[in-house]
Amino acid sequence: MADFPLTGFLASLPWVAAGLVVLLAITFSIAVRQSRHSVIDTVWGLGFVVAAVISWFLSAGAGDGGRRLLLLALVAVWGIRLAVHIGLRARGGHEDPRYVDMLSSAPGSRNSYAVRKVYLPQGVILFFVSLTVQVGMFSTGNLGWLAWLGVLLWTVGFVFEAVGDWQLAQFKDDPSRRGTVLNTGLWRYTRHPNYFGDAAVWTGIFLVAADSWPGALTVLSPALMIWLLAGKSGKPLTEKAMSARPGYKEYVESTSGFLPLPPRRLQGGR
């Protein structure tokens, strides 16, 4: 770690944390005015962009310029697209049912409860997952083959996420498909192309950072993101909400739960 500017990196951490606090405070203010705390979902991707931009400025003259610019571009393209997508999807809507369920059990102030149960945990997760980007910004080694493998994986993930979201939006906009299950396009190969795409994107970003020491030490950052998507708040909650829909049981039996795989043939040719 002799070439890693540890002092500069450590000095940058409070600034990134402060940037995320400001972003979440603004989001909370908007949510209170709209009585809709699910607006934080729109800001999720932007939080990573804020962390990347601050780290990019503060690592000037310290980290490798090519890696810094590459990480900034990968995070910004992913985060802004996700924010726009979720923002357009939620435009003019009501509180997300997940947040209604969560906040309905608030022992006191609904807004204070939201700070403890929504904003504080998401702020901590944003900071921890973005450590891959923060460390990568200060890494001094030149871009190597592992970084370009990361770019390739990021590209695959971004396509899966963006195309999967677009296919789902088209499906929902078709009144004739209401109450049915989307099982075509990318959704034929995985029940969650958008979550798989997210996981691939952050694994790719990690590889860009891990290409130069000590980026490999941040492996728990993408691991946390993947665990949230596949095992905690992403896939399980979505499948719980979909479980009563006609045809969903058969869809689960025939389609991979996360990684894209060829559809399985059901017994009886169904």
PDB file of C-alpha atoms in Angstrom:
ATOM      1  CA  MET A   1       0.000   0.000   0.000  1.00  0.00           C
ATOM      2  CA  ALA A   2       3.044   2.248  -0.235  1.00  0.00           C
ATOM      3  CA  ASP A   3       1.745   3.931  -3.393  1.00  0.00           C
ATOM      4  CA  PHE A   4      -1.809   4.371  -2.132  1.00  0.00           C
ATOM      5  CA  PRO A   5      -2.465   7.931  -0.831  1.00  0.00           C
ATOM      6  CA  LEU A   6      -4.007   6.727   2.430  1.00  0.00           C
ATOM      7  CA  THR A   7      -4.013  10.143   4.104  1.00  0.00           C
ATOM      8  CA  GLY A   8      -5.873  11.767   1.233  1.00  0.00           C
ATOM      9  CA  PHE A   9      -8.354   8.894   1.047  1.00  0.00           C
ATOM     10  CA  LEU A  10      -9.122   9.023   4.765  1.00  0.00           C
ATOM     11  CA  ALA A  11      -9.552  12.798   4.556  1.00  0.00           C
ATOM     12  CA  SER A  12     -12.123  12.337   1.761  1.00  0.00           C
ATOM     13  CA  LEU A  13     -14.405  10.014   3.735  1.00  0.00           C
ATOM     14  CA  PRO A  14     -16.099  12.700   5.878  1.00  0.00           C
ATOM     15  CA  TRP A  15     -16.816  14.754   2.743  1.00  0.00           C
ATOM     16  CA  VAL A  16     -18.513  11.829   1.025  1.00  0.00           C
ATOM     17  CA  ALA A  17     -20.530  11.114   4.165  1.00  0.00           C
ATOM     18  CA  ALA A  18     -21.535  14.781   4.396  1.00  0.00           C
ATOM     19  CA  GLY A  19     -22.618  14.812   0.756  1.00  0.00           C
ATOM     20  CA  LEU A  20     -24.860  11.794   1.328  1.00  0.00           C
ATOM     21  CA  VAL A  21     -26.337  13.371   4.479  1.00  0.00           C
ATOM     22  CA  VAL A  22     -27.213  16.532   2.537  1.00  0.00           C
ATOM     23  CA  LEU A  23     -28.796  14.516  -0.280  1.00  0.00           C
ATOM     24  CA  LEU A  24     -30.880  12.441   2.138  1.00  0.00           C
ATOM     25  CA  ALA A  25     -31.899  15.533   4.128  1.00  0.00           C
ATOM     26  CA  ILE A  26     -33.205  17.175   0.947  1.00  0.00           C
ATOM     27  CA  THR A  27     -34.990  13.948   0.026  1.00  0.00           C
ATOM     28  CA  PHE A  28     -36.570  13.759   3.489  1.00  0.00           C
ATOM     29  CA  SER A  29     -37.808  17.343   3.194  1.00  0.00           C
ATOM     30  CA  ILE A  30     -39.455  16.573  -0.162  1.00  0.00           C
ATOM     31  CA  ALA A  31     -40.919  13.325   1.178  1.00  0.00           C
ATOM     32  CA  VAL A  32     -42.504  15.093   4.162  1.00  0.00           C
ATOM     33  CA  ARG A  33     -44.089  17.719   1.901  1.00  0.00           C
ATOM     34  CA  GLN A  34     -45.459  15.010  -0.414  1.00  0.00           C
ATOM     35  CA  SER A  35     -46.319  12.554   2.403  1.00  0.00           C
ATOM     36  CA  ARG A  36     -44.491   9.950   0.331  1.00  0.00           C
ATOM     37  CA  HIS A  37     -41.233   8.534   1.693  1.00  0.00           C
ATOM     38  CA  SER A  38     -40.876   6.208  -1.286  1.00  0.00           C
ATOM     39  CA  VAL A  39     -39.273   9.161  -3.125  1.00  0.00           C
ATOM     40  CA  ILE A  40     -36.044   7.900  -1.586  1.00  0.00           C
ATOM     41  CA  ASP A  41     -36.093   5.092  -4.178  1.00  0.00           C
ATOM     42  CA  THR A  42     -35.571   7.706  -6.899  1.00  0.00           C
ATOM     43  CA  VAL A  43     -32.565   9.086  -5.020  1.00  0.00           C
ATOM     44  CA  TRP A  44     -30.934   5.676  -4.459  1.00  0.00           C
ATOM     45  CA  GLY A  45     -28.940   5.743  -7.697  1.00  0.00           C
ATOM     46  CA  LEU A  46     -28.136   9.451  -7.317  1.00  0.00           C
ATOM     47  CA  GLY A  47     -26.547   8.765  -3.928  1.00  0.00           C
ATOM     48  CA  PHE A  48     -23.837   6.716  -5.610  1.00  0.00           C
ATOM     49  CA  VAL A  49     -23.342   9.462  -8.187  1.00  0.00           C
ATOM     50  CA  VAL A  50     -22.851  11.994  -5.370  1.00  0.00           C
ATOM     51  CA  ALA A  51     -20.268   9.725  -3.697  1.00  0.00           C
ATOM     52  CA  ALA A  52     -18.450   9.208  -7.015  1.00  0.00           C
ATOM     53  CA  VAL A  53     -18.389  12.920  -7.909  1.00  0.00           C
ATOM     54  CA  ILE A  54     -17.041  13.967  -4.493  1.00  0.00           C
ATOM     55  CA  SER A  55     -14.390  11.238  -4.566  1.00  0.00           C
ATOM     56  CA  TRP A  56     -13.448  12.199  -8.126  1.00  0.00           C
ATOM     57  CA  PHE A  57     -12.827  15.827  -7.146  1.00  0.00           C
ATOM     58  CA  LEU A  58     -10.918  14.986  -3.975  1.00  0.00           C
ATOM     59  CA  SER A  59      -8.717  12.340  -5.648  1.00  0.00           C
ATOM     60  CA  ALA A  60      -7.433  14.741  -8.312  1.00  0.00           C
ATOM     61  CA  GLY A  61      -3.670  14.449  -8.489  1.00  0.00           C
ATOM     62  CA  ALA A  62      -3.688  11.332  -6.299  1.00  0.00           C
ATOM     63  CA  GLY A  63      -5.373   8.434  -8.111  1.00  0.00           C
ATOM     64  CA  ASP A  64      -4.856   7.227 -11.672  1.00  0.00           C
ATOM     65  CA  GLY A  65      -6.675   9.609 -14.019  1.00  0.00           C
ATOM     66  CA  GLY A  66      -7.994   6.898 -16.331  1.00  0.00           C
ATOM     67  CA  ARG A  67      -9.471   4.820 -13.511  1.00  0.00           C
ATOM     68  CA  ARG A  68     -10.980   7.895 -11.873  1.00  0.00           C
ATOM     69  CA  LEU A  69     -12.730   8.950 -15.070  1.00  0.00           C
ATOM     70  CA  LEU A  70     -13.865   5.411 -15.863  1.00  0.00           C
ATOM     71  CA  LEU A  71     -15.374   4.885 -12.408  1.00  0.00           C
ATOM     72  CA  LEU A  72     -17.112   8.259 -12.551  1.00  0.00           C
ATOM     73  CA  ALA A  73     -18.623   7.457 -15.947  1.00  0.00           C
ATOM     74  CA  LEU A  74     -19.780   3.954 -14.991  1.00  0.00           C
ATOM     75  CA  VAL A  75     -21.438   5.099 -11.771  1.00  0.00           C
ATOM     76  CA  ALA A  76     -22.979   8.233 -13.307  1.00  0.00           C
ATOM     77  CA  VAL A  77     -24.508   6.439 -16.309  1.00  0.00           C
ATOM     78  CA  TRP A  78     -25.935   3.691 -14.101  1.00  0.00           C
ATOM     79  CA  GLY A  79     -27.147   5.969 -11.301  1.00  0.00           C
ATOM     80  CA  ILE A  80     -28.752   8.650 -13.459  1.00  0.00           C
ATOM     81  CA  ARG A  81     -30.564   6.130 -15.658  1.00  0.00           C
ATOM     82  CA  LEU A  82     -31.928   4.345 -12.605  1.00  0.00           C
ATOM     83  CA  ALA A  83     -33.067   7.608 -11.000  1.00  0.00           C
ATOM     84  CA  VAL A  84     -34.837   8.741 -14.174  1.00  0.00           C
ATOM     85  CA  HIS A  85     -36.512   5.358 -14.598  1.00  0.00           C
ATOM     86  CA  ILE A  86     -37.807   5.179 -11.027  1.00  0.00           C
ATOM     87  CA  GLY A  87     -38.777   8.850 -11.034  1.00  0.00           C
ATOM     88  CA  LEU A  88     -40.875   8.491 -14.183  1.00  0.00           C
ATOM     89  CA  ARG A  89     -42.446   5.282 -12.897  1.00  0.00           C
ATOM     90  CA  ALA A  90     -43.483   6.899  -9.615  1.00  0.00           C
ATOM     91  CA  ARG A  91     -44.525  10.256 -11.080  1.00  0.00           C
ATOM     92  CA  GLY A  92     -47.861  11.423  -9.677  1.00  0.00           C
ATOM     93  CA  GLY A  93     -48.306   8.201  -7.731  1.00  0.00           C
ATOM     94  CA  HIS A  94     -49.103   7.419  -4.131  1.00  0.00           C
ATOM     95  CA  GLU A  95     -46.931   5.988  -1.375  1.00  0.00           C
ATOM     96  CA  ASP A  96     -45.395   2.624  -2.281  1.00  0.00           C
ATOM     97  CA  PRO A  97     -47.257  -0.227  -0.487  1.00  0.00           C
ATOM     98  CA  ARG A  98     -43.966  -1.446   0.993  1.00  0.00           C
ATOM     99  CA  TYR A  99     -43.499   1.879   2.773  1.00  0.00           C
ATOM    100  CA  VAL A 100     -47.149   1.957   3.824  1.00  0.00           C
ATOM    101  CA  ASP A 101     -46.724  -1.427   5.510  1.00  0.00           C
ATOM    102  CA  MET A 102     -43.449  -0.440   7.141  1.00  0.00           C
ATOM    103  CA  LEU A 103     -44.533   2.964   8.441  1.00  0.00           C
ATOM    104  CA  SER A 104     -47.977   1.834   9.565  1.00  0.00           C
ATOM    105  CA  SER A 105     -46.296   0.239  12.588  1.00  0.00           C
ATOM    106  CA  ALA A 106     -44.558   3.484  13.633  1.00  0.00           C
ATOM    107  CA  PRO A 107     -44.821   3.768  17.447  1.00  0.00           C
ATOM    108  CA  GLY A 108     -44.778   7.553  17.335  1.00  0.00           C
ATOM    109  CA  SER A 109     -44.055  10.102  14.637  1.00  0.00           C
ATOM    110  CA  ARG A 110     -44.232   8.515  11.192  1.00  0.00           C
ATOM    111  CA  ASN A 111     -41.496  10.821   9.903  1.00  0.00           C
ATOM    112  CA  SER A 112     -39.130  10.136  12.819  1.00  0.00           C
ATOM    113  CA  TYR A 113     -39.688   6.425  12.338  1.00  0.00           C
ATOM    114  CA  ALA A 114     -38.869   6.809   8.637  1.00  0.00           C
ATOM    115  CA  VAL A 115     -35.566   8.480   9.514  1.00  0.00           C
ATOM    116  CA  ARG A 116     -34.575   5.518  11.699  1.00  0.00           C
ATOM    117  CA  LYS A 117     -35.905   2.728   9.504  1.00  0.00           C
ATOM    118  CA  VAL A 118     -35.410   4.099   5.981  1.00  0.00           C
ATOM    119  CA  TYR A 119     -33.043   7.061   5.676  1.00  0.00           C
ATOM    120  CA  LEU A 120     -30.373   6.080   8.191  1.00  0.00           C
ATOM    121  CA  PRO A 121     -30.018   2.455   6.956  1.00  0.00           C
ATOM    122  CA  GLN A 122     -30.003   3.520   3.301  1.00  0.00           C
ATOM    123  CA  GLY A 123     -27.395   6.203   4.033  1.00  0.00           C
ATOM    124  CA  VAL A 124     -25.119   3.648   5.706  1.00  0.00           C
ATOM    125  CA  ILE A 125     -25.596   1.192   2.834  1.00  0.00           C
ATOM    126  CA  LEU A 126     -24.905   3.895   0.237  1.00  0.00           C
ATOM    127  CA  PHE A 127     -21.668   4.829   1.959  1.00  0.00           C
ATOM    128  CA  PHE A 128     -20.505   1.238   2.464  1.00  0.00           C
ATOM    129  CA  VAL A 129     -21.276   0.009  -1.065  1.00  0.00           C
ATOM    130  CA  SER A 130     -19.688   3.129  -2.586  1.00  0.00           C
ATOM    131  CA  LEU A 131     -16.410   2.377  -0.782  1.00  0.00           C
ATOM    132  CA  THR A 132     -15.439   0.366  -3.868  1.00  0.00           C
ATOM    133  CA  VAL A 133     -15.670   3.559  -5.912  1.00  0.00           C
ATOM    134  CA  GLN A 134     -14.048   5.724  -3.251  1.00  0.00           C
ATOM    135  CA  VAL A 135     -11.010   3.459  -2.910  1.00  0.00           C
ATOM    136  CA  GLY A 136     -10.774   3.008  -6.677  1.00  0.00           C
ATOM    137  CA  MET A 137     -10.643   6.767  -7.197  1.00  0.00           C
ATOM    138  CA  PHE A 138      -7.467   6.985  -5.093  1.00  0.00           C
ATOM    139  CA  SER A 139      -5.759   3.883  -6.510  1.00  0.00           C
ATOM    140  CA  THR A 140      -2.594   4.708  -8.432  1.00  0.00           C
ATOM    141  CA  GLY A 141      -2.026   1.709 -10.737  1.00  0.00           C
ATOM    142  CA  ASN A 142      -2.750   1.910 -14.455  1.00  0.00           C
ATOM    143  CA  LEU A 143      -5.814   0.227 -15.916  1.00  0.00           C
ATOM    144  CA  GLY A 144      -5.202  -3.458 -16.641  1.00  0.00           C
ATOM    145  CA  TRP A 145      -7.077  -6.448 -18.019  1.00  0.00           C
ATOM    146  CA  LEU A 146      -9.135  -6.918 -14.839  1.00  0.00           C
ATOM    147  CA  ALA A 147     -10.514  -3.399 -15.157  1.00  0.00           C
ATOM    148  CA  TRP A 148     -11.588  -4.000 -18.756  1.00  0.00           C
ATOM    149  CA  LEU A 149     -13.181  -7.300 -17.728  1.00  0.00           C
ATOM    150  CA  GLY A 150     -15.093  -5.221 -15.192  1.00  0.00           C
ATOM    151  CA  VAL A 151     -16.240  -2.841 -17.930  1.00  0.00           C
ATOM    152  CA  LEU A 152     -17.480  -5.813 -19.966  1.00  0.00           C
ATOM    153  CA  LEU A 153     -19.405  -7.203 -16.986  1.00  0.00           C
ATOM    154  CA  TRP A 154     -20.800  -3.725 -16.232  1.00  0.00           C
ATOM    155  CA  THR A 155     -22.021  -3.477 -19.834  1.00  0.00           C
ATOM    156  CA  VAL A 156     -23.797  -6.843 -19.628  1.00  0.00           C
ATOM    157  CA  GLY A 157     -25.398  -5.831 -16.357  1.00  0.00           C
ATOM    158  CA  PHE A 158     -26.447  -2.410 -17.602  1.00  0.00           C
ATOM    159  CA  VAL A 159     -28.102  -3.928 -20.672  1.00  0.00           C
ATOM    160  CA  PHE A 160     -29.959  -6.492 -18.573  1.00  0.00           C
ATOM    161  CA  GLU A 161     -31.151  -3.850 -16.123  1.00  0.00           C
ATOM    162  CA  ALA A 162     -32.149  -1.217 -18.674  1.00  0.00           C
ATOM    163  CA  VAL A 163     -33.768  -3.614 -21.148  1.00  0.00           C
ATOM    164  CA  GLY A 164     -35.483  -5.544 -18.346  1.00  0.00           C
ATOM    165  CA  ASP A 165     -36.946  -2.333 -16.914  1.00  0.00           C
ATOM    166  CA  TRP A 166     -38.097  -1.239 -20.378  1.00  0.00           C
ATOM    167  CA  GLN A 167     -39.742  -4.590 -21.096  1.00  0.00           C
ATOM    168  CA  LEU A 168     -41.537  -4.496 -17.741  1.00  0.00           C
ATOM    169  CA  ALA A 169     -42.762  -0.942 -18.365  1.00  0.00           C
ATOM    170  CA  GLN A 170     -44.101  -1.944 -21.792  1.00  0.00           C
ATOM    171  CA  PHE A 171     -45.819  -4.949 -20.226  1.00  0.00           C
ATOM    172  CA  LYS A 172     -47.502  -2.843 -17.536  1.00  0.00           C
ATOM    173  CA  ASP A 173     -48.673  -0.285 -20.096  1.00  0.00           C
ATOM    174  CA  ASP A 174     -50.622  -2.965 -21.995  1.00  0.00           C
ATOM    175  CA  PRO A 175     -54.122  -3.221 -20.450  1.00  0.00           C
ATOM    176  CA  SER A 176     -54.647  -6.648 -22.000  1.00  0.00           C
ATOM    177  CA  ARG A 177     -51.750  -8.056 -19.935  1.00  0.00           C
ATOM    178  CA  ARG A 178     -53.054  -6.794 -16.595  1.00  0.00           C
ATOM    179  CA  GLY A 179     -53.008  -9.515 -13.924  1.00  0.00           C
ATOM    180  CA  THR A 180     -50.742 -11.782 -15.992  1.00  0.00           C
ATOM    181  CA  VAL A 181     -47.056 -12.640 -15.651  1.00  0.00           C
ATOM    182  CA  LEU A 182     -44.269 -11.269 -17.843  1.00  0.00           C
ATOM    183  CA  ASN A 183     -42.388 -14.318 -19.144  1.00  0.00           C
ATOM    184  CA  THR A 184     -40.967 -13.095 -22.452  1.00  0.00           C
ATOM    185  CA  GLY A 185     -37.814 -11.249 -23.465  1.00  0.00           C
ATOM    186  CA  LEU A 186     -35.143 -11.262 -20.766  1.00  0.00           C
ATOM    187  CA  TRP A 187     -37.819 -12.258 -18.264  1.00  0.00           C
ATOM    188  CA  ARG A 188     -37.909 -15.675 -19.959  1.00  0.00           C
ATOM    189  CA  TYR A 189     -34.398 -16.435 -18.707  1.00  0.00           C
ATOM    190  CA  THR A 190     -34.475 -14.896 -15.217  1.00  0.00           C
ATOM    191  CA  ARG A 191     -37.307 -13.755 -12.997  1.00  0.00           C
ATOM    192  CA  HIS A 192     -35.294 -10.657 -12.129  1.00  0.00           C
ATOM    193  CA  PRO A 193     -33.221  -9.337 -15.057  1.00  0.00           C
ATOM    194  CA  ASN A 194     -33.128  -5.878 -13.452  1.00  0.00           C
ATOM    195  CA  TYR A 195     -31.768  -7.182 -10.133  1.00  0.00           C
ATOM    196  CA  PHE A 196     -29.295  -9.480 -11.895  1.00  0.00           C
ATOM    197  CA  GLY A 197     -28.208  -6.496 -13.982  1.00  0.00           C
ATOM    198  CA  ASP A 198     -27.678  -4.403 -10.849  1.00  0.00           C
ATOM    199  CA  ALA A 199     -25.537  -7.158  -9.331  1.00  0.00           C
ATOM    200  CA  ALA A 200     -23.447  -7.456 -12.510  1.00  0.00           C
ATOM    201  CA  VAL A 201     -22.991  -3.674 -12.697  1.00  0.00           C
ATOM    202  CA  TRP A 202     -21.584  -3.476  -9.176  1.00  0.00           C
ATOM    203  CA  THR A 203     -19.429  -6.548  -9.616  1.00  0.00           C
ATOM    204  CA  GLY A 204     -17.993  -4.897 -12.717  1.00  0.00           C
ATOM    205  CA  ILE A 205     -17.334  -1.658 -10.838  1.00  0.00           C
ATOM    206  CA  PHE A 206     -15.596  -3.672  -8.136  1.00  0.00           C
ATOM    207  CA  LEU A 207     -13.324  -5.321 -10.727  1.00  0.00           C
ATOM    208  CA  VAL A 208     -12.305  -1.890 -12.035  1.00  0.00           C
ATOM    209  CA  ALA A 209     -11.338  -0.898  -8.492  1.00  0.00           C
ATOM    210  CA  ALA A 210      -9.762  -4.287  -7.662  1.00  0.00           C
ATOM    211  CA  ASP A 211      -7.466  -4.002 -10.695  1.00  0.00           C
ATOM    212  CA  SER A 212      -5.196  -1.886  -8.499  1.00  0.00           C
ATOM    213  CA  TRP A 213      -4.376  -2.414  -4.823  1.00  0.00           C
ATOM    214  CA  PRO A 214      -6.073  -1.950  -2.385  1.00  0.00           C
ATOM    215  CA  GLY A 215      -9.341  -2.057  -4.356  1.00  0.00           C
ATOM    216  CA  ALA A 216      -9.636  -5.809  -3.826  1.00  0.00           C
ATOM    217  CA  LEU A 217     -10.176  -5.164  -0.107  1.00  0.00           C
ATOM    218  CA  THR A 218     -13.578  -3.619  -0.866  1.00  0.00           C
ATOM    219  CA  VAL A 219     -15.103  -6.955  -1.941  1.00  0.00           C
ATOM    220  CA  LEU A 220     -17.703  -6.734   0.838  1.00  0.00           C
ATOM    221  CA  SER A 221     -19.193  -3.632  -0.803  1.00  0.00           C
ATOM    222  CA  PRO A 222     -20.546  -5.386  -3.933  1.00  0.00           C
ATOM    223  CA  ALA A 223     -21.257  -8.456  -1.798  1.00  0.00           C
ATOM    224  CA  LEU A 224     -23.648  -6.385   0.325  1.00  0.00           C
ATOM    225  CA  MET A 225     -25.369  -5.017  -2.783  1.00  0.00           C
ATOM    226  CA  ILE A 226     -25.829  -8.519  -4.225  1.00  0.00           C
ATOM    227  CA  TRP A 227     -27.144  -9.847  -0.909  1.00  0.00           C
ATOM    228  CA  LEU A 228     -29.700  -7.032  -0.717  1.00  0.00           C
ATOM    229  CA  LEU A 229     -30.843  -7.664  -4.292  1.00  0.00           C
ATOM    230  CA  ALA A 230     -30.985 -11.458  -4.190  1.00  0.00           C
ATOM    231  CA  GLY A 231     -31.640 -12.267  -0.563  1.00  0.00           C
ATOM    232  CA  LYS A 232     -33.121  -9.358   1.349  1.00  0.00           C
ATOM    233  CA  SER A 233     -35.065  -6.402  -0.067  1.00  0.00           C
ATOM    234  CA  GLY A 234     -35.108  -7.063  -3.810  1.00  0.00           C
ATOM    235  CA  LYS A 235     -36.021 -10.531  -5.026  1.00  0.00           C
ATOM    236  CA  PRO A 236     -37.788 -11.843  -1.865  1.00  0.00           C
ATOM    237  CA  LEU A 237     -40.118  -8.847  -1.471  1.00  0.00           C
ATOM    238  CA  THR A 238     -40.981  -8.789  -5.176  1.00  0.00           C
ATOM    239  CA  GLU A 239     -41.768 -12.504  -5.247  1.00  0.00           C
ATOM    240  CA  LYS A 240     -43.853 -12.244  -2.091  1.00  0.00           C
ATOM    241  CA  ALA A 241     -45.963  -9.539  -3.724  1.00  0.00           C
ATOM    242  CA  MET A 242     -46.316 -11.596  -6.929  1.00  0.00           C
ATOM    243  CA  SER A 243     -46.963 -14.991  -5.334  1.00  0.00           C
ATOM    244  CA  ALA A 244     -50.777 -14.842  -5.563  1.00  0.00           C
ATOM    245  CA  ARG A 245     -50.852 -13.824  -9.231  1.00  0.00           C
ATOM    246  CA  PRO A 246     -52.279 -16.504 -11.583  1.00  0.00           C
ATOM    247  CA  GLY A 247     -49.504 -18.344 -13.426  1.00  0.00           C
ATOM    248  CA  TYR A 248     -46.719 -17.122 -11.140  1.00  0.00           C
ATOM    249  CA  LYS A 249     -46.167 -20.523  -9.514  1.00  0.00           C
ATOM    250  CA  GLU A 250     -45.572 -22.075 -12.953  1.00  0.00           C
ATOM    251  CA  TYR A 251     -43.313 -19.152 -13.855  1.00  0.00           C
ATOM    252  CA  VAL A 252     -41.211 -19.770 -10.733  1.00  0.00           C
ATOM    253  CA  GLU A 253     -40.943 -23.473 -11.571  1.00  0.00           C
ATOM    254  CA  SER A 254     -39.779 -22.852 -15.136  1.00  0.00           C
ATOM    255  CA  THR A 255     -37.591 -19.766 -14.810  1.00  0.00           C
ATOM    256  CA  SER A 256     -34.270 -19.158 -13.050  1.00  0.00           C
ATOM    257  CA  GLY A 257     -34.582 -17.096  -9.899  1.00  0.00           C
ATOM    258  CA  PHE A 258     -31.599 -14.815 -10.525  1.00  0.00           C
ATOM    259  CA  LEU A 259     -28.876 -15.854 -12.961  1.00  0.00           C
ATOM    260  CA  PRO A 260     -30.032 -15.946 -16.619  1.00  0.00           C
ATOM    261  CA  LEU A 261     -30.502 -19.587 -17.660  1.00  0.00           C
ATOM    262  CA  PRO A 262     -32.510 -21.433 -20.342  1.00  0.00           C
ATOM    263  CA  PRO A 263     -36.140 -22.009 -19.238  1.00  0.00           C
ATOM    264  CA  ARG A 264     -36.896 -25.368 -17.665  1.00  0.00           C
ATOM    265  CA  ARG A 265     -39.493 -27.597 -19.311  1.00  0.00           C
ATOM    266  CA  LEU A 266     -42.272 -28.416 -16.847  1.00  0.00           C
ATOM    267  CA  GLN A 267     -43.733 -31.867 -16.377  1.00  0.00           C
ATOM    268  CA  GLY A 268     -46.569 -32.498 -18.785  1.00  0.00           C
ATOM    269  CA  GLY A 269     -45.121 -29.985 -21.260  1.00  0.00           C
ATOM    270  CA  ARG A 270     -46.697 -26.996 -19.526  1.00  0.00           C
TER     271      ARG A 270
END
